[in-house]
Tab-separated table of C-alpha atoms and ligand atoms in Angstrom:
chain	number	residue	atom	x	y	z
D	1	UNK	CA	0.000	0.000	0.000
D	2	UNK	CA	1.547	3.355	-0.800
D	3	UNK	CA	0.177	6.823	0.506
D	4	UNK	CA	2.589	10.189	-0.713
D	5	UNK	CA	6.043	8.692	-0.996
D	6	UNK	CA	5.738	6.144	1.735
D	7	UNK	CA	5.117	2.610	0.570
D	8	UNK	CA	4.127	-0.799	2.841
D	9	UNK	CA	3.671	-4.355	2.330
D	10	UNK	CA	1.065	-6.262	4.202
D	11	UNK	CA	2.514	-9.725	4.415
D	12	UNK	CA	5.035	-11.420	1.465
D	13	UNK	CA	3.213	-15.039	1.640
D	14	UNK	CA	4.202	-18.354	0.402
D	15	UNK	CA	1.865	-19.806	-1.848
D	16	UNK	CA	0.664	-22.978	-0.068
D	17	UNK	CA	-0.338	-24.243	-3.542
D	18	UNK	CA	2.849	-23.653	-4.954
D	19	UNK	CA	1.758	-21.034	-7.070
D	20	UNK	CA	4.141	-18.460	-6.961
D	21	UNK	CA	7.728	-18.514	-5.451
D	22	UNK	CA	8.834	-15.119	-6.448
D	23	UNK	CA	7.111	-11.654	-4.948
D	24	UNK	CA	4.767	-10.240	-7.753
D	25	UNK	CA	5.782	-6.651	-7.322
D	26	UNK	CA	8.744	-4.409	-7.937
D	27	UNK	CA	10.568	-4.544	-4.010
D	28	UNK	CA	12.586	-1.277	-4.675
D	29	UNK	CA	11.205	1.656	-2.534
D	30	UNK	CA	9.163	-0.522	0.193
D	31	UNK	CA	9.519	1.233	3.492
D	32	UNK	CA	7.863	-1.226	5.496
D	33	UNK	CA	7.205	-5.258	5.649
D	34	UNK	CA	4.521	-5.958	8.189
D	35	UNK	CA	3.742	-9.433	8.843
D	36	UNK	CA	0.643	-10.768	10.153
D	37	UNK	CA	1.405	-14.001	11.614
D	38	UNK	CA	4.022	-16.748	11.468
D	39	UNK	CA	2.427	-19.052	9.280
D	40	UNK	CA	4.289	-19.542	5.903
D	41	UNK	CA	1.998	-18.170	3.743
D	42	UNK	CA	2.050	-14.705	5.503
D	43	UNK	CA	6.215	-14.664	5.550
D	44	UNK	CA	7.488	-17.533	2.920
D	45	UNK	CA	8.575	-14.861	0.079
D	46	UNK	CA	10.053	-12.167	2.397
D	47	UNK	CA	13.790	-13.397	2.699
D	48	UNK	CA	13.029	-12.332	-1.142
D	49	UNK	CA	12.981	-8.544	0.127
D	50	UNK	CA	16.147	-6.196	1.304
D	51	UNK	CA	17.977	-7.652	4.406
D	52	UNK	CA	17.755	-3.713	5.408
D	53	UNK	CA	14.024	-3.548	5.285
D	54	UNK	CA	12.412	-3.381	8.520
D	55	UNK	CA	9.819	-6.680	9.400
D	56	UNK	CA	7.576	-5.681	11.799
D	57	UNK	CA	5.929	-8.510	13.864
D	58	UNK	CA	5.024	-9.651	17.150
D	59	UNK	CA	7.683	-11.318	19.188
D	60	UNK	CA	6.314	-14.619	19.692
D	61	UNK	CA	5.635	-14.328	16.101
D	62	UNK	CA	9.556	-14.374	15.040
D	63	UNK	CA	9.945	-16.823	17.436
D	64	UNK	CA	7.984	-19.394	16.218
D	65	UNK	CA	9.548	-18.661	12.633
D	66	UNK	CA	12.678	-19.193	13.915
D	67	UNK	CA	11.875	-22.069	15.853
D	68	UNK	CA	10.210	-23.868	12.623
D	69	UNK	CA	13.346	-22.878	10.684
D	70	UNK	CA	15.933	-24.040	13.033
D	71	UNK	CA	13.986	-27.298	13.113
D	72	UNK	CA	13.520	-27.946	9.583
D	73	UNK	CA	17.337	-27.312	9.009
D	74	UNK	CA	16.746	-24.195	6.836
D	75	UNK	CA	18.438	-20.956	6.654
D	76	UNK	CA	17.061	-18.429	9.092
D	77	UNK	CA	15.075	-15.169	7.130
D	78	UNK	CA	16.819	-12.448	7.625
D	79	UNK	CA	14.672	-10.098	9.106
D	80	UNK	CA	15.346	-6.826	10.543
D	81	UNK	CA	12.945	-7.270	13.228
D	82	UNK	CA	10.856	-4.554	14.833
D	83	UNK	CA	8.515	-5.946	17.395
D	84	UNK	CA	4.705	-4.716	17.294
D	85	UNK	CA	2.292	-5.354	20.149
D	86	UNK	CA	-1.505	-5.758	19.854
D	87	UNK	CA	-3.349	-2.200	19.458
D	88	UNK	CA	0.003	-0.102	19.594
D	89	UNK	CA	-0.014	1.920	16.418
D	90	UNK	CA	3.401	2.302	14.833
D	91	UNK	CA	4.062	5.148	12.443
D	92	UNK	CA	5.719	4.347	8.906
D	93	UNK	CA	5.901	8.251	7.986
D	94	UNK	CA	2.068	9.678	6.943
D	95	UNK	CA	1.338	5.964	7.046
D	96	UNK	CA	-0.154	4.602	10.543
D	97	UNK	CA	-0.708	0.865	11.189
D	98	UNK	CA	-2.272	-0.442	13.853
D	99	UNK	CA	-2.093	-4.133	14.849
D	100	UNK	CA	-5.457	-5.724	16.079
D	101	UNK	CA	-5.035	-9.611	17.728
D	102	UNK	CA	-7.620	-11.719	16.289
D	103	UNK	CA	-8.144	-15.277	16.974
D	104	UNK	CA	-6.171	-18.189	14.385
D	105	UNK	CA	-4.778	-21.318	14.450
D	106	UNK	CA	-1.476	-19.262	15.074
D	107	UNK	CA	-1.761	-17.881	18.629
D	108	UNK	CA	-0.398	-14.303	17.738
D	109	UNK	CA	-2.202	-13.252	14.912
D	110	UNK	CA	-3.099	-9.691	13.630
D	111	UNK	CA	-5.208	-8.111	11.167
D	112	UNK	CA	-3.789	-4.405	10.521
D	113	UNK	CA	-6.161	-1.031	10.408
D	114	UNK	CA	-4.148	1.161	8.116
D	115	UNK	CA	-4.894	4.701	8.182
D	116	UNK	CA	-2.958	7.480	5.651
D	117	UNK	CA	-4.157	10.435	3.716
D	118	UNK	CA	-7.869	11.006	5.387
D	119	UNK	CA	-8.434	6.932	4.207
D	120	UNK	CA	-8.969	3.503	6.323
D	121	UNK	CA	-8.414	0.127	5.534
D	122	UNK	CA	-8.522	-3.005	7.185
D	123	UNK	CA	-6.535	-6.022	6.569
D	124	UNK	CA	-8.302	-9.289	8.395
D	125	UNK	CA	-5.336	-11.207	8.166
D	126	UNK	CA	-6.679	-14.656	8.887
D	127	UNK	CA	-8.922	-15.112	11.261
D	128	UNK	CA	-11.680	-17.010	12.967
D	129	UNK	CA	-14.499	-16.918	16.002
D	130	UNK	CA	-14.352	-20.421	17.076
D	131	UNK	CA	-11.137	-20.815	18.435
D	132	UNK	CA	-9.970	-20.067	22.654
D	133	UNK	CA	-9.711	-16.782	21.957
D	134	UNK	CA	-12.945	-16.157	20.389
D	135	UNK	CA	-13.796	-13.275	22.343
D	136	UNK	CA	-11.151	-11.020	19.954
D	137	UNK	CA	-13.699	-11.866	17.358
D	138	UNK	CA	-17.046	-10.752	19.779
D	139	UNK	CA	-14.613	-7.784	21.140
D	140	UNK	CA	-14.140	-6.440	17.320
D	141	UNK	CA	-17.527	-7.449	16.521
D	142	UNK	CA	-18.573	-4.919	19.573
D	143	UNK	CA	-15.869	-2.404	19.111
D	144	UNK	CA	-15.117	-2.253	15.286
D	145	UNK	CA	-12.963	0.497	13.493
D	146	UNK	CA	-15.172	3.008	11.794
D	147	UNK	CA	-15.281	4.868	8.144
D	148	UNK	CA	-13.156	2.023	6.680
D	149	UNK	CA	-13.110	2.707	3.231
D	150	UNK	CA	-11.477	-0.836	1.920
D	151	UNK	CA	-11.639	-4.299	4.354
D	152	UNK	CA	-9.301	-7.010	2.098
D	153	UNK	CA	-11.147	-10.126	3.635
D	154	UNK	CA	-9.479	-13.645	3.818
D	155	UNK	CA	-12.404	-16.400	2.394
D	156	UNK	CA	-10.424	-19.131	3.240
D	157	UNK	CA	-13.355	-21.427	3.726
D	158	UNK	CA	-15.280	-20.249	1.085
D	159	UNK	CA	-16.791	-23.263	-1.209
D	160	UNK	CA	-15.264	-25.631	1.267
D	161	UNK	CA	-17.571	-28.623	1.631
D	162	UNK	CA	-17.208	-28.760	5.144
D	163	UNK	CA	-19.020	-25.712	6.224
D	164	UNK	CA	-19.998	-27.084	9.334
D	165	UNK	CA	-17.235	-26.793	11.328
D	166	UNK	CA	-15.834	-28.001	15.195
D	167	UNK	CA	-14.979	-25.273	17.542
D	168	UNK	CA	-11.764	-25.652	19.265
D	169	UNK	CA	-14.086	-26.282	22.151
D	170	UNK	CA	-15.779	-29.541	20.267
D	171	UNK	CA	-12.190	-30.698	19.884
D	172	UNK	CA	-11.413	-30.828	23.189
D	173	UNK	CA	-14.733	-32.686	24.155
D	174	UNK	CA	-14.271	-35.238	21.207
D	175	UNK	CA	-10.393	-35.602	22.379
D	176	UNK	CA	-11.555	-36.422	25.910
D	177	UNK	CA	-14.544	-38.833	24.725
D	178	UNK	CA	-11.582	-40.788	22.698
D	179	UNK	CA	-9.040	-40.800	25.693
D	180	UNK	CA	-11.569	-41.994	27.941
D	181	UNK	CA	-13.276	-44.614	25.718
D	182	UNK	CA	-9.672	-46.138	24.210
D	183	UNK	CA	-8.086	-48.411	26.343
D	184	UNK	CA	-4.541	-48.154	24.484
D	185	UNK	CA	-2.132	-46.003	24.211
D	186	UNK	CA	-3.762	-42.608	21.601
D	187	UNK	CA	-1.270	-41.082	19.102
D	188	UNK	CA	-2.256	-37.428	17.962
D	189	UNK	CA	-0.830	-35.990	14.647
D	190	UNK	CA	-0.974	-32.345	14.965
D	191	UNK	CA	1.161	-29.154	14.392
D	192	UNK	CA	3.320	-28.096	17.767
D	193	UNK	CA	2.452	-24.383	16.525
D	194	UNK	CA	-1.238	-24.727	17.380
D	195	UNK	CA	-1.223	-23.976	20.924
D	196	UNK	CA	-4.732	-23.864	20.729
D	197	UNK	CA	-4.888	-27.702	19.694
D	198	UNK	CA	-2.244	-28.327	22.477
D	199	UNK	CA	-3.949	-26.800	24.881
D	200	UNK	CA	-7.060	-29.116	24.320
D	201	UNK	CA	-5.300	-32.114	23.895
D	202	UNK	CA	-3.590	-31.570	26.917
D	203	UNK	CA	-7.327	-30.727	28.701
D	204	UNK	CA	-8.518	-34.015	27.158
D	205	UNK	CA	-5.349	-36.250	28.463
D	206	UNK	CA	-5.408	-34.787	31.984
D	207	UNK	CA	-9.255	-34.862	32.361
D	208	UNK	CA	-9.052	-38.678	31.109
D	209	UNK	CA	-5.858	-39.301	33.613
D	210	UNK	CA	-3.646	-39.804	30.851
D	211	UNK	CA	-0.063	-37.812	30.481
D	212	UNK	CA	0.482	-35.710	27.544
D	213	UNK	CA	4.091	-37.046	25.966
D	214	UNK	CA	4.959	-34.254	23.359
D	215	UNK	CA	8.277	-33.822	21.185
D	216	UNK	CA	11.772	-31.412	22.088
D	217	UNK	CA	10.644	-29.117	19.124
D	218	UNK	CA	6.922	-29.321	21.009
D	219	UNK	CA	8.601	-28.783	24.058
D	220	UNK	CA	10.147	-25.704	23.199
D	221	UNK	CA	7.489	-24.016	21.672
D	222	UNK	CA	5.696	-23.796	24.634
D	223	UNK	CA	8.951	-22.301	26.418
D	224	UNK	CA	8.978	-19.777	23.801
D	225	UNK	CA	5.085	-18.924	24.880
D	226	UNK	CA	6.594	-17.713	27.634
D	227	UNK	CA	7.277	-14.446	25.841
D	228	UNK	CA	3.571	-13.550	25.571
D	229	UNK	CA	1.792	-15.913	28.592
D	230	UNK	CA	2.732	-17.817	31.522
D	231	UNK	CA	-0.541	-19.777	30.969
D	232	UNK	CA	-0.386	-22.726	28.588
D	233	UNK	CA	1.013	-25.888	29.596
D	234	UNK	CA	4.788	-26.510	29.040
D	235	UNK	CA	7.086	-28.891	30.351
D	236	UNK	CA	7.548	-27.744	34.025
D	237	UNK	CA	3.529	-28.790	34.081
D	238	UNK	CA	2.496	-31.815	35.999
D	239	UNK	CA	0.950	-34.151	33.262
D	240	UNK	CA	3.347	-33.157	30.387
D	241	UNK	CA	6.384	-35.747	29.770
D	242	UNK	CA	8.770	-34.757	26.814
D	243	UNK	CA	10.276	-37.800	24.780
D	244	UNK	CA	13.461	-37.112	25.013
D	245	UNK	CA	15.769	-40.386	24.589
D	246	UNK	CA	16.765	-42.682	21.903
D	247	UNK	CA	15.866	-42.393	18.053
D	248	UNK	CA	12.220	-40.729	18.572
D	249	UNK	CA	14.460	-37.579	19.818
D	250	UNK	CA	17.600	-37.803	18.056
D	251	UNK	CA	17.366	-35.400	15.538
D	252	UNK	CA	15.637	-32.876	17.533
D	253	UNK	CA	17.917	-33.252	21.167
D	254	UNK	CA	21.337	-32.537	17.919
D	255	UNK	CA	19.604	-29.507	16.569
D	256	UNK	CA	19.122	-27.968	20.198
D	257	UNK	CA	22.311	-29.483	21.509
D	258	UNK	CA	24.214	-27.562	18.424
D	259	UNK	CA	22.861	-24.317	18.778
D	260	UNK	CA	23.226	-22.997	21.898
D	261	UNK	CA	23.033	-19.685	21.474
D	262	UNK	CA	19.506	-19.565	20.789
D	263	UNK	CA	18.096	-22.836	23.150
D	264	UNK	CA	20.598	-21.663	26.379
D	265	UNK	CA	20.034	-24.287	29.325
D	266	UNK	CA	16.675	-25.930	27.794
D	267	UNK	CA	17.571	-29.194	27.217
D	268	UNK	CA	19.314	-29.734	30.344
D	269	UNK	CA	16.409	-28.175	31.740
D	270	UNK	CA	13.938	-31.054	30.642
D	271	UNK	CA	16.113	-33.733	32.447
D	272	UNK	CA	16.786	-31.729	35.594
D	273	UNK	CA	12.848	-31.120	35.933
D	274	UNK	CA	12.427	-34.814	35.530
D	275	UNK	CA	10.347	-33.696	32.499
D	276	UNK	CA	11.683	-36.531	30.472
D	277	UNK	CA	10.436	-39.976	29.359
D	278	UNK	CA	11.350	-42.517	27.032
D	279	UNK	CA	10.220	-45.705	25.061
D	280	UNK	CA	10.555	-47.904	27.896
D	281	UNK	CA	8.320	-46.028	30.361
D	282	UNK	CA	5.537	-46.163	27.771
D	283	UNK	CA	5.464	-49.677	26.811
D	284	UNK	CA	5.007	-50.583	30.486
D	285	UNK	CA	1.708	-49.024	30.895
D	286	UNK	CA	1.182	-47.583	26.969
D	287	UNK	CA	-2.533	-46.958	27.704
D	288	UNK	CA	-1.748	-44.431	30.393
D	289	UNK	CA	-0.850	-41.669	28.006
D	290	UNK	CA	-1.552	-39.406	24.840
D	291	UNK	CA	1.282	-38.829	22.201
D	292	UNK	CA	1.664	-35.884	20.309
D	293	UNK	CA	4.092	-37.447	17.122
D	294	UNK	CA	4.557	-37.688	13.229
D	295	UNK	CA	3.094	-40.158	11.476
D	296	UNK	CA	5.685	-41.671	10.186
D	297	UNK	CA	6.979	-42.593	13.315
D	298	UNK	CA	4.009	-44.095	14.938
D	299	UNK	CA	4.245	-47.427	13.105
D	300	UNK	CA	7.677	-47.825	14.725
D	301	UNK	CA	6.948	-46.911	18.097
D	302	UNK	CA	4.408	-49.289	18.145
D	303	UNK	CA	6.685	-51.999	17.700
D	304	UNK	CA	9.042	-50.761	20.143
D	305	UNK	CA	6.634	-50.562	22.732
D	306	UNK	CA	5.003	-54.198	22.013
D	307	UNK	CA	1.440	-52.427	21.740
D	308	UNK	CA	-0.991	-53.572	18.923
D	309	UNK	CA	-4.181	-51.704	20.200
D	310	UNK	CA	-4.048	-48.179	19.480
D	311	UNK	CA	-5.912	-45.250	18.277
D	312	UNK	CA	-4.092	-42.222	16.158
D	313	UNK	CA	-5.671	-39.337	15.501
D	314	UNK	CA	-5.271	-37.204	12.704
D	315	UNK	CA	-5.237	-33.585	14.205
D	316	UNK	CA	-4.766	-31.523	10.762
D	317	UNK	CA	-6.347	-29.784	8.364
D	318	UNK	CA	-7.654	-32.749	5.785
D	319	UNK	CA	-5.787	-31.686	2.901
D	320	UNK	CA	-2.533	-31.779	4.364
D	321	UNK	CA	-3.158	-35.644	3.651
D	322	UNK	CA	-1.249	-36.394	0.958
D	323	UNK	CA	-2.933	-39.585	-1.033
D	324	UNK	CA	-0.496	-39.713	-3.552
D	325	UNK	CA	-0.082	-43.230	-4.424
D	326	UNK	CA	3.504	-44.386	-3.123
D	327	UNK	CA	3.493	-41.302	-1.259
D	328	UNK	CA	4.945	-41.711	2.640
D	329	UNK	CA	1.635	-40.503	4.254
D	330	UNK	CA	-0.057	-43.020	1.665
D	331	UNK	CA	1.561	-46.335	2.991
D	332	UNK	CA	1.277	-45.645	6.898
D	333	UNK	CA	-2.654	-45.007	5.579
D	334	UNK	CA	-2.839	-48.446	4.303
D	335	UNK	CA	-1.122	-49.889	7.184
D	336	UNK	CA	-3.286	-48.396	9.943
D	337	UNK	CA	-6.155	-49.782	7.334
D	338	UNK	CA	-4.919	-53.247	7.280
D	339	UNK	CA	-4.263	-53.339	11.157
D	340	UNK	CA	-7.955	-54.729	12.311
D	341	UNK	CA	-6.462	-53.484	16.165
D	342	UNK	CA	-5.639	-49.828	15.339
D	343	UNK	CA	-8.514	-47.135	15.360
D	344	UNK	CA	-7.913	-43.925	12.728
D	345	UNK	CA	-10.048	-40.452	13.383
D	346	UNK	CA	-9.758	-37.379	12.320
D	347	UNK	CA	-10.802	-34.560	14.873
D	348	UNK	CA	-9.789	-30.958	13.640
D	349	UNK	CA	-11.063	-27.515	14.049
D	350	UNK	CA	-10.210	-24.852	10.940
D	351	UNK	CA	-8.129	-22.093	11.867
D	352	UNK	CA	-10.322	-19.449	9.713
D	353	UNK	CA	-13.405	-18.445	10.138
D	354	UNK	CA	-16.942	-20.108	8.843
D	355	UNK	CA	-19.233	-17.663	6.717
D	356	UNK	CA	-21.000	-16.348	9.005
D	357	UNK	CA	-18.208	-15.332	11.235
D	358	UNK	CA	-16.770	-13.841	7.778
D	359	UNK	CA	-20.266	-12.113	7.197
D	360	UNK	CA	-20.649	-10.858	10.933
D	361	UNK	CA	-17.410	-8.681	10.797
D	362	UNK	CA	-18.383	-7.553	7.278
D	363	UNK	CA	-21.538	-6.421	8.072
D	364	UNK	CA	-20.550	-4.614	11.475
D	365	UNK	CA	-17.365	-3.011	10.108
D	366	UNK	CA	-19.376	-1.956	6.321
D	367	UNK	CA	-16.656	-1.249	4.346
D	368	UNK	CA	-17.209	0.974	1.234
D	369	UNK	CA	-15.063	-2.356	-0.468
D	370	UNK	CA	-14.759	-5.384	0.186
D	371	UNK	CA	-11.886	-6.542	-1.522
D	372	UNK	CA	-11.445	-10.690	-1.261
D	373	UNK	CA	-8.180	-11.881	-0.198
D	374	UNK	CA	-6.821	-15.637	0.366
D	375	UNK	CA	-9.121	-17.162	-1.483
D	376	UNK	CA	-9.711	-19.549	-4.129
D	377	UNK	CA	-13.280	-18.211	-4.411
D	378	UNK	CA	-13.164	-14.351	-4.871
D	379	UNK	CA	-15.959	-14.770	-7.760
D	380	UNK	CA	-18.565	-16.187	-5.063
D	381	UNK	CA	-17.842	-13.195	-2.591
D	382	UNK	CA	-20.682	-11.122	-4.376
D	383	UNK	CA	-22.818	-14.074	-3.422
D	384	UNK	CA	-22.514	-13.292	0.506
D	385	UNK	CA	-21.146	-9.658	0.970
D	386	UNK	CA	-22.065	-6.094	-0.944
D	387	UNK	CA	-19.742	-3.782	-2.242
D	388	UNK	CA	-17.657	-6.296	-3.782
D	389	UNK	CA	-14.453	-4.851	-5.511
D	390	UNK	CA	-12.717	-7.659	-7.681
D	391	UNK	CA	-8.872	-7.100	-7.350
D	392	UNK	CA	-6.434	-9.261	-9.826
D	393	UNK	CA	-2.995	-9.690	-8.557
D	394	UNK	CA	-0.566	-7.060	-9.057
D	395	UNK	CA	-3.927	-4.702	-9.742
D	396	UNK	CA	-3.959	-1.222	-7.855
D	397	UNK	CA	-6.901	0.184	-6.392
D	398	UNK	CA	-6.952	3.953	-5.650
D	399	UNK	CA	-8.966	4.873	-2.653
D	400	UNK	CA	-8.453	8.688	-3.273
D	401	UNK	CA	-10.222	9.066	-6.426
D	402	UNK	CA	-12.001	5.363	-6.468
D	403	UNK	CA	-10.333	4.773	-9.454
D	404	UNK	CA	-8.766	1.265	-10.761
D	405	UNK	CA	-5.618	1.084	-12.912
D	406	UNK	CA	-3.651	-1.840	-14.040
D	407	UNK	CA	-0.095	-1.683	-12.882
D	408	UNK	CA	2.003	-1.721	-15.912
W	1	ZN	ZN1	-2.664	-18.631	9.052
């Protein structure tokens, strides 16, 4: 967005789809880079930008980037980081930006109100109403930012079959009805980013008397939580164990172990709380606890731990599931289908909101546009919102004179 000479970006996003791996625009001239939230598809194309440019996002947001990057073995962005806190508007010359947290899948996550030459705007970022922290949705929905002349709205769920979605809440209730009714040990497959998720499975295993075993990389994103709350579970919780010995941990305990400088004392830390458990622990009782893994892995630790009853549960979004033929996630498919003893469910809430929830905050915030945003179905916004403005990528949209014009 550009007002007089200044000029900002809101979010350089990965293509989940593979789309696009190169930013669509001419970089030269940006002022700003303000990033949403730390999912990959709100950051993925901004180590494309000047190192010089400065990044602004929320602390825990940059943490859990780097944590994900560190993990995966991958070069670190290099971000000239300026950290932004919910509602605290930061100046970028005439241009003023103003984070608002919203609830997501991602547990810092901001939609921007962008205010510069008499004109609003409001970015939803991405979004939802049905997650723990729900109440930012109700709160905006009470409170919203007036005179906005252009809302860009995510439509992530837009023409998705599965309109009728679980709350976070229903997860948690279906999570406990599993750990209660399964007498064997209950695998979950979900992301270690979704503190909401974690937070519920972790609900589920303690109400049902179970202990929640989660990974090192698990294990230190709830340390890193630490930044923003001292109130989801981590490690130094009674009820959490971290597996932290033999192969399960190997290539997690040698990326912490090598880089000191950004994990200090925390592995030590997770032996000297007695946080730690292994294989062996688990096989002697394997129905006593709830294990947040890969799949890949599962298949193996089952073997180890001489268990043939078991229930996994596939905590992600659905099309995650790759059913390539040959394809990794394909074959442990067909094994857990051919095992008559193990159970396979999916339980997942979406991370963005449902239409209505997408309606609600339209209606109450009545834009002058609404201009559709991450989305495979901008052409069926007209169908549920007015003042539809169509916007191609890399096509500009003057709110001064309400004027469109192809960038050449
Ligand atoms: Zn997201």
């Amino acid at each position: 967005m550009r007002s007089g000479k200044r000029r900002i970006l809101l979010d350089a996003g990965l293509p989940l789809d593979g789309s696009a791996t190169t930013l669509p625009l001419r970089v030269e001239g940006i002022d700003a880079l303000f990033v949403s939230h730390c999912h990959p598809d709100h950051y993925g194309l901004a180590s494309q930008l000047p190192e010089d440019l400065p990044v602004y996002l929320g602390e825990l947001t940059w943490r859990f980037i780097r944590a994900r990057h560190v993990f995966m073995n991958e070069d670190l962005p290099n971000f000239t980081t300026r950290f932004m806190h919910p509602w605290e508007t930061i100046d970028i010359g005439e241009i003023k930006v103003t984070p608002y947290l919203m609830d997501h899948s991602s547990p810092e996550a901001f939609a921007f109100l962008v205010e510069a030459d008499g004109k609003r705007l409001f970015y939803s970022g991405d979004f939802r109403g049905h997650g723990r922290k729900g109440k930012l949705l109700k709160n905006l929905l009470s409170n919203p930012p007036k005179k906005i002349d252009a809302m860009l709205v995510e439509g992530t769920t837009l023409g998705r079959k599965d309109q009728h979605q679980l709350s976070e809440a229903d997860v948690e209730q279906e999570l406990l009805s599993i750990a209660q009714n399964e007498s064997g040990p209950v695998f979950i497959v979900c992301s270690g980013q979704n503190i909401d998720r974690i937070v519920s499975i972790f609900r589920a295993a303690k109400k049902a008397g179970r202990t929640l075993v989660i990974d090192i990389y698990t294990a230190w994103i709830l340390e890193e939580m630490r930044c923003v709350t001292q109130n989801t579970p981590a490690m130094d919780w009674g009820g959490i164990k971290v597996l932290a010995h033999g192969w399960p941990a190997s290539r997690q305990y040698a990326t912490a172990k090598s880089q000191p400088d950004i994990f200090g004392g925390f592995l030590r830390r997770i032996y000297s709380l007695n946080a730690d458990i292994n294989l062996d622990t688990i096989r002697s009782n394997p129905g006593d606890y709830m294990i947040k893994a890969n799949l890949w892995p599962i298949k193996r630790m089952l073997q180890e731990t001489g268990t043939s009853k078991a229930t996994i549960i596939y905590s992600l979004w659905p099309g995650y599931m790759s059913s390539e033929p040959g394809s990794r996630d394909m074959e442990i498919f067909e094994w857990i289908n051919d095992a008559p003893s193990l159970t396979f469910k999916q339980v997942h809430a979406s991370g963005h909101a449902d239409l209505e929830s997408l309606q609600a905050l339209v209606k109450t915030i009545a834009p002058a546009k609404v201009i559709p945003i991450h989305t495979e179905m901008k052409n069926a916004y007209d169908k549920h919102f007015q003042q539809v403005c169509l916007l191609d990528d890399g096509q500009s949209l003057t709110l001064k004179n309400m004027e469109n014009s192809k960038r050449k």
